[in-house]
Amino acid sequence: MSTSSMRLDQELVIKAAVKAKALNHSTARQIEHWARIGEMMEDNPDLPYEFVKQAIIAKAEREAGKLEPYGSINSGWSSS
């Protein structure tokens, strides 16, 4: 992944740093996360924030190989 430098509002950086510390990741990673959410919300204005957030979490879980099968054959559901 390539990187680039840019100037950001100091208040935004401070807020991102606080949130990042609480979530145990970098300030830059927090700002990237907010940018991804903002992009998804702009591209899909009728989707609720919680849905977009869960979609991002699910994608990260899939990429990490942490998804569990949904509704497996042995889950107790029957088609009759």
Coordinates of N, CA and C in Angstrom, one line a residue:
M1 N 0.8 -1.2 0.0 CA 0.0 0.0 0.0 C 0.9 1.2 0.0
S2 N 0.6 2.1 -0.9 CA 1.4 3.4 -0.9 C 0.8 4.4 0.1
T3 N 1.6 5.3 0.5 CA 1.2 6.3 1.5 C 1.4 7.7 0.9
S4 N 0.8 8.7 1.5 CA 1.0 10.0 1.2 C 0.8 10.9 2.4
S5 N 1.5 12.0 2.4 CA 1.3 13.0 3.6 C 0.3 14.0 3.2
M6 N -0.4 14.5 4.2 CA -1.3 15.6 4.0 C -1.5 16.3 5.4
R7 N -2.0 17.5 5.3 CA -2.3 18.3 6.5 C -3.7 18.0 6.9
L8 N -3.9 17.7 8.2 CA -5.2 17.5 8.7 C -5.5 18.4 9.9
D9 N -6.7 18.7 10.1 CA -7.1 19.6 11.2 C -6.7 18.9 12.5
Q10 N -6.0 19.7 13.4 CA -5.5 19.1 14.6 C -6.5 18.5 15.5
E11 N -7.7 19.1 15.6 CA -8.8 18.6 16.4 C -9.2 17.2 15.9
L12 N -9.3 17.0 14.6 CA -9.6 15.7 14.0 C -8.5 14.6 14.4
V13 N -7.3 15.0 14.4 CA -6.2 14.1 14.7 C -6.2 13.8 16.2
I14 N -6.5 14.7 17.1 CA -6.7 14.5 18.5 C -7.8 13.5 18.8
K15 N -9.0 13.7 18.2 CA -10.1 12.8 18.3 C -9.8 11.4 17.9
A16 N -9.1 11.3 16.7 CA -8.7 10.0 16.2 C -7.7 9.3 17.1
A17 N -6.8 10.1 17.7 CA -5.8 9.5 18.6 C -6.5 8.9 19.8
V18 N -7.4 9.6 20.4 CA -8.1 9.2 21.6 C -8.9 7.9 21.2
K19 N -9.7 7.9 20.1 CA -10.4 6.7 19.7 C -9.5 5.6 19.4
A20 N -8.4 5.8 18.7 CA -7.4 4.8 18.4 C -6.8 4.1 19.6
K21 N -6.5 4.9 20.6 CA -5.9 4.4 21.8 C -6.9 3.4 22.5
A22 N -8.2 3.9 22.5 CA -9.2 3.0 23.1 C -9.4 1.7 22.4
L23 N -9.2 1.8 21.1 CA -9.5 0.6 20.2 C -8.2 -0.2 19.9
N24 N -7.1 0.3 20.5 CA -5.8 -0.4 20.4 C -5.2 -0.4 18.9
H25 N -5.3 0.7 18.2 CA -4.7 0.8 16.9 C -4.2 2.2 16.7
S26 N -3.5 2.4 15.6 CA -2.9 3.7 15.3 C -3.9 4.8 15.0
T27 N -3.4 6.0 15.2 CA -4.2 7.2 14.8 C -4.5 7.2 13.3
A28 N -3.5 6.9 12.5 CA -3.7 6.8 11.0 C -4.7 5.8 10.7
R29 N -4.7 4.6 11.3 CA -5.6 3.5 11.1 C -7.1 4.0 11.4
Q30 N -7.2 4.8 12.5 CA -8.5 5.3 12.9 C -9.1 6.2 11.8
I31 N -8.2 7.1 11.3 CA -8.6 8.1 10.3 C -9.0 7.3 9.0
E32 N -8.2 6.3 8.6 CA -8.6 5.5 7.5 C -9.9 4.8 7.6
H33 N -10.2 4.3 8.8 CA -11.5 3.7 9.2 C -12.6 4.7 9.0
W34 N -12.5 5.9 9.5 CA -13.5 6.9 9.4 C -13.7 7.2 7.9
A35 N -12.6 7.3 7.1 CA -12.7 7.6 5.7 C -13.5 6.5 5.0
R36 N -13.2 5.2 5.3 CA -13.9 4.1 4.7 C -15.4 4.2 5.0
I37 N -15.8 4.5 6.3 CA -17.2 4.6 6.6 C -17.8 5.7 5.9
G38 N -17.2 6.8 5.8 CA -17.7 8.0 5.1 C -17.9 7.7 3.7
E39 N -17.0 7.0 3.0 CA -17.1 6.7 1.6 C -18.3 5.8 1.4
M40 N -18.5 4.7 2.3 CA -19.6 3.8 2.2 C -20.9 4.5 2.4
M41 N -21.0 5.4 3.4 CA -22.2 6.1 3.7 C -22.6 7.0 2.5
E42 N -21.6 7.7 1.9 CA -21.9 8.5 0.7 C -22.4 7.7 -0.5
D43 N -21.8 6.5 -0.7 CA -22.2 5.6 -1.8 C -23.5 5.0 -1.6
N44 N -23.9 4.8 -0.3 CA -25.2 4.1 0.1 C -25.9 4.9 1.1
P45 N -26.5 6.1 0.7 CA -27.1 7.0 1.7 C -28.3 6.5 2.4
D46 N -28.9 5.4 1.9 CA -30.1 4.9 2.5 C -29.8 3.8 3.5
L47 N -28.5 3.4 3.6 CA -28.2 2.3 4.6 C -27.9 3.0 6.0
P48 N -28.4 2.3 7.0 CA -28.1 2.9 8.4 C -26.6 2.7 8.7
Y49 N -26.1 3.5 9.6 CA -24.7 3.4 10.0 C -24.4 2.1 10.6
E50 N -25.2 1.5 11.4 CA -24.9 0.2 12.0 C -24.7 -0.9 11.0
F51 N -25.5 -0.8 9.9 CA -25.4 -1.8 8.9 C -24.0 -1.7 8.2
V52 N -23.6 -0.5 7.9 CA -22.3 -0.2 7.3 C -21.2 -0.7 8.2
K53 N -21.3 -0.3 9.5 CA -20.3 -0.7 10.4 C -20.2 -2.3 10.5
Q54 N -21.3 -3.0 10.5 CA -21.3 -4.4 10.6 C -20.7 -5.0 9.3
A55 N -21.0 -4.4 8.2 CA -20.4 -4.8 6.9 C -18.9 -4.7 6.9
I56 N -18.3 -3.7 7.5 CA -16.9 -3.5 7.6 C -16.3 -4.5 8.5
I57 N -17.0 -4.8 9.6 CA -16.5 -5.8 10.6 C -16.5 -7.2 9.9
A58 N -17.6 -7.5 9.2 CA -17.7 -8.8 8.5 C -16.6 -9.0 7.5
K59 N -16.3 -7.9 6.7 CA -15.3 -8.0 5.7 C -13.9 -8.3 6.4
A60 N -13.6 -7.6 7.5 CA -12.4 -7.8 8.2 C -12.3 -9.2 8.8
E61 N -13.4 -9.7 9.3 CA -13.4 -11.1 9.9 C -13.2 -12.1 8.7
R62 N -13.8 -11.9 7.6 CA -13.6 -12.8 6.4 C -12.1 -12.8 6.0
E63 N -11.6 -11.6 5.9 CA -10.1 -11.5 5.5 C -9.2 -12.2 6.5
A64 N -9.6 -12.2 7.8 CA -8.8 -12.8 8.8 C -9.1 -14.3 9.0
G65 N -10.1 -14.8 8.2 CA -10.5 -16.2 8.3 C -11.3 -16.5 9.6
K66 N -12.0 -15.6 10.1 CA -12.7 -15.7 11.4 C -14.2 -15.8 11.2
L67 N -14.7 -16.0 10.0 CA -16.2 -16.1 9.9 C -16.6 -17.6 10.2
E68 N -17.8 -17.7 10.8 CA -18.3 -19.0 11.1 C -19.4 -19.2 10.1
P69 N -19.6 -20.5 9.7 CA -20.7 -20.8 8.7 C -22.1 -20.3 9.3
Y70 N -22.9 -19.9 8.5 CA -24.3 -19.4 8.9 C -25.3 -20.5 8.5
G71 N -26.0 -21.0 9.5 CA -27.1 -21.9 9.2 C -26.6 -23.3 8.6
S72 N -25.7 -23.9 9.3 CA -25.2 -25.2 8.8 C -26.3 -26.2 8.8
I73 N -26.0 -27.3 8.1 CA -27.0 -28.4 7.9 C -27.4 -29.0 9.3
N74 N -26.5 -29.0 10.2 CA -26.8 -29.6 11.6 C -27.3 -28.6 12.6
S75 N -27.8 -27.4 12.1 CA -28.3 -26.4 13.0 C -29.6 -26.6 13.6
G76 N -30.3 -27.6 13.1 CA -31.7 -27.9 13.7 C -32.8 -27.4 12.8
W77 N -32.5 -26.7 11.8 CA -33.5 -26.2 10.8 C -33.9 -27.3 9.9
S78 N -35.2 -27.4 9.6 CA -35.6 -28.4 8.6 C -36.4 -27.7 7.5
S79 N -36.5 -28.4 6.4 CA -37.2 -27.8 5.2 C -38.6 -28.3 5.1
S80 N -39.1 -29.1 6.0 CA -40.4 -29.6 5.9 C -41.4 -28.8 6.7

